[in-house]
Amino acid sequence: MEIRIGDLAKRSGCEVVTIRYYEKEGLLPKPARSGGNFRLYGDAHIERLQFIRHCRSLDMTLSEIRALLGLRDNPMQDCGEVNTLLEAHIQQVEMRVSALLQLKRHLVDLREKCSGSRSVEACGILQGLGNCNCHGESATNSQTSG
Amino acid sequence: MEIRIGDLAKRSGCEVVTIRYYEKEGLLPKPARSGGNFRLYGDAHIERLQFIRHCRSLDMTLSEIRALLGLRDNPMQDCGEVNTLLEAHIQQVEMRVSALLQLKRHLVDLREKCSGSRSVEACGILQGLGNCNCHGESATNSQTSG
DNA sequence: TAAAAACTCTATAGTAACTATAGAGTCAAG
DNA sequence: CTTGACTCTATAGTTACTATAGAGTTTTTA
């Protein structure tokens, strides 16, 4: 029983264009085609896409997901690699949380500079934003992974 | 006293190409030019760029920064707008922290599925990733702002 | 049955915020 | 004067999607 891309999209909660994108990026193998050149997907594709979406929902990059798929495709591979990947990802998330919490503290500090005046000229926030010696380089723009 | 783009980059901690990018995006006005067509920046540009970098360090989008710059450029504008923008941004950050903390919990749960076996085939993590009924749609991919 | 609607296809470009590179011109140091 | 550092514009790339155009296929409707 094979399904077309629109049905796969509905089953996986993943957009049609994104499915095509994953195929283009090599995350999904090229599927069979109908006589009209429509993609036809079987169970293996469905499972693989669900795996990918699950990883994405965990904020893993496509690069990370590729690595996991590689391990999954190779049952002889050492399971410790999977654990290592997951561990690294957890740490990235922790770092991002930490950075955001720090950022929030700075924002809250800044908010308190609002003197309640109505004029932009007397705006403590704008002046605080124009004043660069409050926290300097301690706030980081690092992302979850890259 | 005017400086060239490389010096401005050093003073602001912002890459040369990024400065040109900000000009192209309209965040920075076009500067004066030397006879050799080099950009020449004065104090107003220096301050404006520092304002922009400060906002970026607070994870504000260029769109948000544009709005703030507009308010800053118009001293007659109501200061409450600034507060509103900042408030909205703080909430976005809070939401992002919340989402990441939830994500982390899922990741930690997943990590505990590792049975200690060596084989990918018996890997609890990979199986957990292939199993889509654990947390479904509750994990979100929302970003800080958009 | 024919027409309309829905779906699918590929190719291309865009989003956000940068970043890299190529080739050419300008300026400062040796 | 030559060399190296700096600057310039234009273009393309990064990541993970997303939109659109124009054409083909399939299903639904009248």
Tab-separated table of C-alpha atoms (C1' of nucleotides) in Angstrom:
chain	number	residue	atom	x	y	z
A	1	MET	CA	0.000	0.000	0.000
A	2	GLU	CA	1.631	3.132	-1.205
A	3	ILE	CA	0.588	6.709	-0.627
A	4	ARG	CA	1.234	9.966	-2.359
A	5	ILE	CA	3.059	12.918	-0.951
A	6	GLY	CA	-0.045	14.794	0.184
A	7	ASP	CA	-1.185	11.852	2.289
A	8	LEU	CA	2.300	11.402	3.691
A	9	ALA	CA	2.267	15.082	4.625
A	10	LYS	CA	-0.994	14.687	6.494
A	11	ARG	CA	0.213	11.560	8.317
A	12	SER	CA	3.510	13.093	9.349
A	13	GLY	CA	2.449	16.659	10.058
A	14	CYS	CA	5.133	17.731	7.633
A	15	GLU	CA	4.585	20.038	4.664
A	16	VAL	CA	4.720	18.626	1.152
A	17	VAL	CA	7.478	21.050	0.188
A	18	THR	CA	9.456	20.050	3.267
A	19	ILE	CA	9.249	16.373	2.322
A	20	ARG	CA	10.660	17.229	-1.084
A	21	TYR	CA	13.295	19.322	0.635
A	22	TYR	CA	14.344	16.400	2.846
A	23	GLU	CA	14.630	14.213	-0.229
A	24	LYS	CA	16.759	16.832	-1.908
A	25	GLU	CA	18.947	17.078	1.189
A	26	GLY	CA	19.400	13.333	1.207
A	27	LEU	CA	17.555	12.631	4.427
A	28	LEU	CA	14.884	10.684	2.595
A	29	PRO	CA	15.708	8.258	-0.224
A	30	LYS	CA	14.101	8.858	-3.607
A	31	PRO	CA	10.745	7.064	-3.597
A	32	ALA	CA	9.116	4.993	-6.320
A	33	ARG	CA	7.030	6.875	-8.888
A	34	SER	CA	3.601	6.314	-10.422
A	35	GLY	CA	3.001	6.280	-14.169
A	36	GLY	CA	2.132	9.971	-13.837
A	37	ASN	CA	5.459	10.657	-12.068
A	38	PHE	CA	3.890	11.086	-8.636
A	39	ARG	CA	5.983	9.995	-5.684
A	40	LEU	CA	4.785	6.808	-3.981
A	41	TYR	CA	5.724	6.125	-0.378
A	42	GLY	CA	5.667	2.873	1.565
A	43	ASP	CA	6.034	2.078	5.269
A	44	ALA	CA	9.803	2.508	5.395
A	45	HIS	CA	9.557	6.073	4.148
A	46	ILE	CA	6.721	6.861	6.526
A	47	GLU	CA	8.732	5.612	9.500
A	48	ARG	CA	11.859	7.416	8.430
A	49	LEU	CA	10.017	10.715	8.021
A	50	GLN	CA	8.426	10.336	11.425
A	51	PHE	CA	11.877	9.741	12.868
A	52	ILE	CA	13.122	12.896	11.203
A	53	ARG	CA	10.170	14.971	12.404
A	54	HIS	CA	10.593	13.690	15.906
A	55	CYS	CA	14.236	14.759	15.880
A	56	ARG	CA	13.300	18.141	14.494
A	57	SER	CA	10.763	18.583	17.244
A	58	LEU	CA	13.702	18.094	19.586
A	59	ASP	CA	15.478	20.982	17.842
A	60	MET	CA	18.114	18.773	16.270
A	61	THR	CA	19.769	20.141	13.146
A	62	LEU	CA	19.543	18.260	9.897
A	63	SER	CA	23.221	17.547	10.293
A	64	GLU	CA	22.636	15.850	13.621
A	65	ILE	CA	19.702	13.954	12.190
A	66	ARG	CA	21.838	12.741	9.302
A	67	ALA	CA	24.292	11.322	11.756
A	68	LEU	CA	21.557	9.539	13.684
A	69	LEU	CA	20.044	8.170	10.495
A	70	GLY	CA	23.448	6.859	9.545
A	71	LEU	CA	23.690	4.990	12.818
A	72	ARG	CA	20.157	3.733	12.499
A	73	ASP	CA	20.855	2.441	9.008
A	74	ASN	CA	23.882	0.556	10.212
A	75	PRO	CA	22.879	-1.935	12.910
A	76	MET	CA	26.521	-2.963	13.397
A	77	GLN	CA	27.434	0.522	14.540
A	78	ASP	CA	28.143	1.204	18.172
A	79	CYS	CA	25.185	2.489	20.136
A	80	GLY	CA	27.438	4.742	22.190
A	81	GLU	CA	27.610	7.118	19.268
A	82	VAL	CA	23.905	7.748	19.566
A	83	ASN	CA	24.297	8.538	23.222
A	84	THR	CA	27.178	10.874	22.476
A	85	LEU	CA	25.177	12.770	19.887
A	86	LEU	CA	22.239	13.108	22.222
A	87	GLU	CA	24.461	14.226	25.068
A	88	ALA	CA	26.052	16.916	22.925
A	89	HIS	CA	22.642	18.106	21.867
A	90	ILE	CA	21.394	18.267	25.441
A	91	GLN	CA	24.372	20.411	26.331
A	92	GLN	CA	23.698	22.757	23.458
A	93	VAL	CA	20.135	23.178	24.652
A	94	GLU	CA	21.337	23.815	28.208
A	95	MET	CA	23.747	26.456	26.967
A	96	ARG	CA	21.051	28.120	24.956
A	97	VAL	CA	18.713	28.173	27.952
A	98	SER	CA	21.452	29.670	30.065
A	99	ALA	CA	22.178	32.368	27.498
A	100	LEU	CA	18.503	33.221	27.171
A	101	LEU	CA	18.029	33.483	30.924
A	102	GLN	CA	20.951	35.867	31.096
A	103	LEU	CA	19.549	37.813	28.218
A	104	LYS	CA	16.214	38.016	29.981
A	105	ARG	CA	17.865	39.459	33.057
A	106	HIS	CA	19.412	42.189	30.965
A	107	LEU	CA	16.095	42.922	29.310
A	108	VAL	CA	14.323	43.123	32.653
A	109	ASP	CA	17.026	45.467	33.949
A	110	LEU	CA	16.529	47.582	30.891
A	111	ARG	CA	12.787	47.631	31.351
A	112	GLU	CA	13.246	49.044	34.825
A	113	LYS	CA	14.967	52.045	33.349
A	114	CYS	CA	11.647	53.259	32.072
A	115	SER	CA	11.047	56.368	34.132
A	116	GLY	CA	7.397	56.615	33.251
A	117	SER	CA	7.959	59.785	31.246
A	118	ARG	CA	6.081	60.114	28.002
A	119	SER	CA	8.880	61.507	25.878
A	120	VAL	CA	11.325	59.492	23.822
A	121	GLU	CA	13.963	62.030	24.685
A	122	ALA	CA	13.793	61.107	28.344
A	123	CYS	CA	13.370	57.426	27.641
A	124	GLY	CA	15.558	55.433	29.974
A	125	ILE	CA	15.277	52.350	27.795
A	126	LEU	CA	16.538	53.963	24.630
A	127	GLN	CA	19.317	55.604	26.577
A	128	GLY	CA	20.147	52.279	28.115
A	129	LEU	CA	20.282	50.729	24.659
A	130	GLY	CA	22.581	53.478	23.476
A	131	ASN	CA	24.806	52.944	26.466
A	132	CYS	CA	27.187	50.111	25.731
A	133	ASN	CA	29.048	49.724	28.976
A	134	CYS	CA	26.250	47.990	30.878
A	135	HIS	CA	26.932	44.368	29.937
A	136	GLY	CA	29.127	44.534	26.897
A	137	GLU	CA	30.113	41.195	25.437
A	138	SER	CA	28.729	38.944	28.118
A	139	ALA	CA	25.489	38.397	26.231
A	140	THR	CA	25.967	35.877	23.480
A	141	ASN	CA	24.142	35.194	20.270
A	142	SER	CA	25.001	31.529	20.212
A	143	GLN	CA	22.374	29.201	18.824
A	144	THR	CA	21.389	25.718	19.827
A	145	SER	CA	23.758	24.173	17.359
A	146	GLY	CA	25.217	24.955	14.058
B	1	MET	CA	37.029	63.388	12.832
B	2	GLU	CA	35.877	60.652	10.549
B	3	ILE	CA	36.924	57.032	10.451
B	4	ARG	CA	36.836	54.341	7.856
B	5	ILE	CA	34.853	51.160	8.004
B	6	GLY	CA	37.634	48.981	9.360
B	7	ASP	CA	38.131	51.268	12.344
B	8	LEU	CA	34.401	51.432	12.905
B	9	ALA	CA	34.337	47.634	12.876
B	10	LYS	CA	37.040	47.484	15.540
B	11	ARG	CA	35.303	50.079	17.718
B	12	SER	CA	31.924	48.419	17.487
B	13	GLY	CA	32.912	44.768	17.525
B	14	CYS	CA	30.941	44.385	14.324
B	15	GLU	CA	32.270	42.865	11.106
B	16	VAL	CA	32.951	45.131	8.134
B	17	VAL	CA	30.605	43.103	5.952
B	18	THR	CA	27.911	43.354	8.596
B	19	ILE	CA	28.203	47.130	8.677
B	20	ARG	CA	27.712	47.210	4.931
B	21	TYR	CA	24.801	44.812	5.391
B	22	TYR	CA	23.146	47.127	7.922
B	23	GLU	CA	23.535	50.011	5.502
B	24	LYS	CA	21.960	47.979	2.764
B	25	GLU	CA	19.124	47.003	5.075
B	26	GLY	CA	18.538	50.645	5.904
B	27	LEU	CA	19.504	50.455	9.550
B	28	LEU	CA	22.467	52.738	8.975
B	29	PRO	CA	22.250	55.803	6.732
B	30	LYS	CA	24.654	56.033	3.818
B	31	PRO	CA	27.838	57.668	5.099
B	32	ALA	CA	29.968	60.320	3.467
B	33	ARG	CA	32.672	59.097	1.099
B	34	SER	CA	36.338	59.942	0.637
B	35	GLY	CA	37.778	60.897	-2.710
B	36	GLY	CA	38.706	57.240	-3.126
B	37	ASN	CA	35.097	56.215	-2.435
B	38	PHE	CA	35.828	54.889	1.052
B	39	ARG	CA	33.031	55.248	3.592
B	40	LEU	CA	33.678	57.859	6.258
B	41	TYR	CA	31.864	57.631	9.576
B	42	GLY	CA	31.301	60.291	12.213
B	43	ASP	CA	30.053	60.148	15.797
B	44	ALA	CA	26.392	59.816	14.873
B	45	HIS	CA	27.065	56.668	12.877
B	46	ILE	CA	29.273	55.247	15.617
B	47	GLU	CA	26.558	55.751	18.221
B	48	ARG	CA	23.856	54.348	15.989
B	49	LEU	CA	25.855	51.222	15.235
B	50	GLN	CA	26.555	50.697	18.904
B	51	PHE	CA	22.835	50.995	19.577
B	52	ILE	CA	22.151	48.385	16.909
B	53	ARG	CA	24.798	46.010	18.233
B	54	HIS	CA	23.484	46.372	21.736
B	55	CYS	CA	20.002	45.452	20.558
B	56	ARG	CA	21.387	42.490	18.632
B	57	SER	CA	23.169	41.309	21.718
B	58	LEU	CA	19.719	41.284	23.319
B	59	ASP	CA	18.537	38.975	20.535
B	60	MET	CA	16.297	41.573	18.971
B	61	THR	CA	15.522	41.093	15.282
B	62	LEU	CA	16.476	43.729	12.774
B	63	SER	CA	12.787	44.422	12.406
B	64	GLU	CA	12.470	45.197	16.091
B	65	ILE	CA	15.586	47.310	15.947
B	66	ARG	CA	14.196	49.265	13.033
B	67	ALA	CA	11.153	50.084	15.084
B	68	LEU	CA	13.268	51.240	18.009
B	69	LEU	CA	15.463	53.326	15.733
B	70	GLY	CA	12.356	54.945	14.333
B	71	LEU	CA	11.239	55.912	17.803
B	72	ARG	CA	14.714	57.132	18.697
B	73	ASP	CA	14.813	59.265	15.571
B	74	ASN	CA	11.520	60.879	16.431
B	75	PRO	CA	11.720	62.551	19.826
B	76	MET	CA	8.055	63.532	19.633
B	77	GLN	CA	7.014	59.911	19.613
B	78	ASP	CA	5.470	58.358	22.682
B	79	CYS	CA	7.896	56.557	24.919
B	80	GLY	CA	5.294	53.920	25.722
B	81	GLU	CA	5.948	52.372	22.349
B	82	VAL	CA	9.481	51.579	23.385
B	83	ASN	CA	8.239	49.900	26.504
B	84	THR	CA	5.704	47.919	24.513
B	85	LEU	CA	8.359	46.678	22.111
B	86	LEU	CA	10.629	45.678	24.935
B	87	GLU	CA	7.815	43.953	26.772
B	88	ALA	CA	6.900	41.935	23.700
B	89	HIS	CA	10.491	40.947	23.248
B	90	ILE	CA	10.838	39.853	26.858
B	91	GLN	CA	7.800	37.648	26.434
B	92	GLN	CA	9.251	36.087	23.317
B	93	VAL	CA	12.404	35.274	25.215
B	94	GLU	CA	10.402	33.797	28.084
B	95	MET	CA	8.444	31.649	25.691
B	96	ARG	CA	11.611	30.452	24.050
B	97	VAL	CA	13.135	29.570	27.416
B	98	SER	CA	10.001	27.703	28.351
B	99	ALA	CA	10.024	25.748	25.094
B	100	LEU	CA	13.685	24.876	25.478
B	101	LEU	CA	13.227	23.690	29.049
B	102	GLN	CA	10.423	21.436	27.913
B	103	LEU	CA	12.561	20.220	25.069
B	104	LYS	CA	15.352	19.481	27.473
B	105	ARG	CA	13.056	17.368	29.610
B	106	HIS	CA	12.150	15.284	26.584
B	107	LEU	CA	15.777	14.884	25.680
B	108	VAL	CA	16.686	13.794	29.186
B	109	ASP	CA	13.806	11.289	29.156
B	110	LEU	CA	15.108	9.992	25.877
B	111	ARG	CA	18.617	9.696	27.223
B	112	GLU	CA	17.366	7.465	30.015
B	113	LYS	CA	16.146	4.996	27.443
B	114	CYS	CA	19.709	4.026	26.758
B	115	SER	CA	19.884	0.482	28.052
B	116	GLY	CA	23.651	0.331	28.024
B	117	SER	CA	23.682	-2.229	25.230
B	118	ARG	CA	26.287	-1.799	22.540
B	119	SER	CA	24.175	-2.508	19.532
B	120	VAL	CA	22.248	0.033	17.525
B	121	GLU	CA	19.549	-2.551	17.031
B	122	ALA	CA	18.775	-2.575	20.731
B	123	CYS	CA	19.255	1.138	21.132
B	124	GLY	CA	16.517	2.569	23.283
B	125	ILE	CA	17.220	6.080	22.099
B	126	LEU	CA	16.835	5.351	18.411
B	127	GLN	CA	13.702	3.388	19.146
B	128	GLY	CA	12.417	6.252	21.230
B	129	LEU	CA	13.110	8.605	18.339
B	130	GLY	CA	11.238	6.350	15.976
B	131	ASN	CA	8.325	6.209	18.378
B	132	CYS	CA	6.117	9.193	17.806
B	133	ASN	CA	3.522	8.837	20.519
B	134	CYS	CA	5.736	9.975	23.378
B	135	HIS	CA	5.208	13.741	23.277
B	136	GLY	CA	3.775	14.415	19.854
B	137	GLU	CA	3.044	18.039	19.093
B	138	SER	CA	3.673	19.529	22.486
B	139	ALA	CA	7.255	20.328	21.652
B	140	THR	CA	7.399	23.448	19.560
B	141	ASN	CA	9.924	24.854	17.159
B	142	SER	CA	8.971	28.451	17.841
B	143	GLN	CA	11.781	30.957	17.692
B	144	THR	CA	12.458	34.027	19.760
B	145	SER	CA	10.635	36.314	17.395
B	146	GLY	CA	9.743	36.499	13.782
C	1	DT	C1'	-18.496	12.560	-20.782
C	2	DA	C1'	-16.369	17.013	-20.278
C	3	DA	C1'	-15.035	20.546	-17.358
C	4	DA	C1'	-13.478	22.097	-13.065
C	5	DA	C1'	-11.066	21.392	-9.002
C	6	DA	C1'	-7.507	19.338	-6.533
C	7	DC	C1'	-3.206	17.460	-6.496
C	8	DT	C1'	1.546	16.832	-8.126
C	9	DC	C1'	5.817	18.086	-10.485
C	10	DT	C1'	10.355	20.892	-11.167
C	11	DA	C1'	12.725	25.071	-10.952
C	12	DT	C1'	13.606	29.201	-8.893
C	13	DA	C1'	13.620	32.649	-5.535
C	14	DG	C1'	12.747	34.355	-0.974
C	15	DT	C1'	13.032	34.548	4.448
C	16	DA	C1'	16.479	36.199	8.474
C	17	DA	C1'	21.054	37.571	9.676
C	18	DC	C1'	24.691	37.181	8.467
C	19	DT	C1'	29.322	35.349	5.883
C	20	DA	C1'	32.508	34.171	2.025
C	21	DT	C1'	34.604	35.153	-2.277
C	22	DA	C1'	36.098	37.336	-6.640
C	23	DG	C1'	38.105	40.931	-8.985
C	24	DA	C1'	39.234	45.601	-9.061
C	25	DG	C1'	40.526	50.138	-6.901
C	26	DT	C1'	42.758	52.997	-3.033
C	27	DC	C1'	46.002	53.988	0.500
C	28	DA	C1'	49.874	53.454	3.650
C	29	DA	C1'	54.297	51.477	4.697
C	30	DG	C1'	58.875	49.978	3.317
D	1	DC	C1'	58.151	52.640	-6.736
D	2	DT	C1'	56.429	48.193	-5.021
D	3	DT	C1'	54.081	45.556	-1.809
D	4	DG	C1'	50.731	44.686	1.506
D	5	DA	C1'	46.667	46.164	3.788
D	6	DC	C1'	42.419	48.051	3.228
D	7	DT	C1'	38.215	49.149	0.704
D	8	DC	C1'	34.703	48.630	-2.865
D	9	DT	C1'	30.579	46.194	-5.322
D	10	DA	C1'	28.401	42.157	-6.741
D	11	DT	C1'	27.213	37.649	-6.101
D	12	DA	C1'	26.508	33.460	-3.835
D	13	DG	C1'	26.297	30.599	0.219
D	14	DT	C1'	24.689	29.080	5.160
D	15	DT	C1'	20.294	26.760	7.693
D	16	DA	C1'	15.656	25.103	7.429
D	17	DC	C1'	12.391	25.940	5.505
D	18	DT	C1'	8.537	28.509	2.401
D	19	DA	C1'	6.359	30.741	-1.709
D	20	DT	C1'	5.428	30.948	-6.479
D	21	DA	C1'	5.137	30.004	-11.478
D	22	DG	C1'	3.896	27.203	-15.090
D	23	DA	C1'	2.897	22.772	-16.608
D	24	DG	C1'	1.194	17.919	-16.060
D	25	DT	C1'	-1.885	14.312	-13.685
D	26	DT	C1'	-5.792	12.690	-11.193
D	27	DT	C1'	-10.163	13.096	-8.956
D	28	DT	C1'	-14.522	15.185	-8.441
D	29	DT	C1'	-18.568	17.446	-10.093
D	30	DA	C1'	-22.285	18.600	-13.124
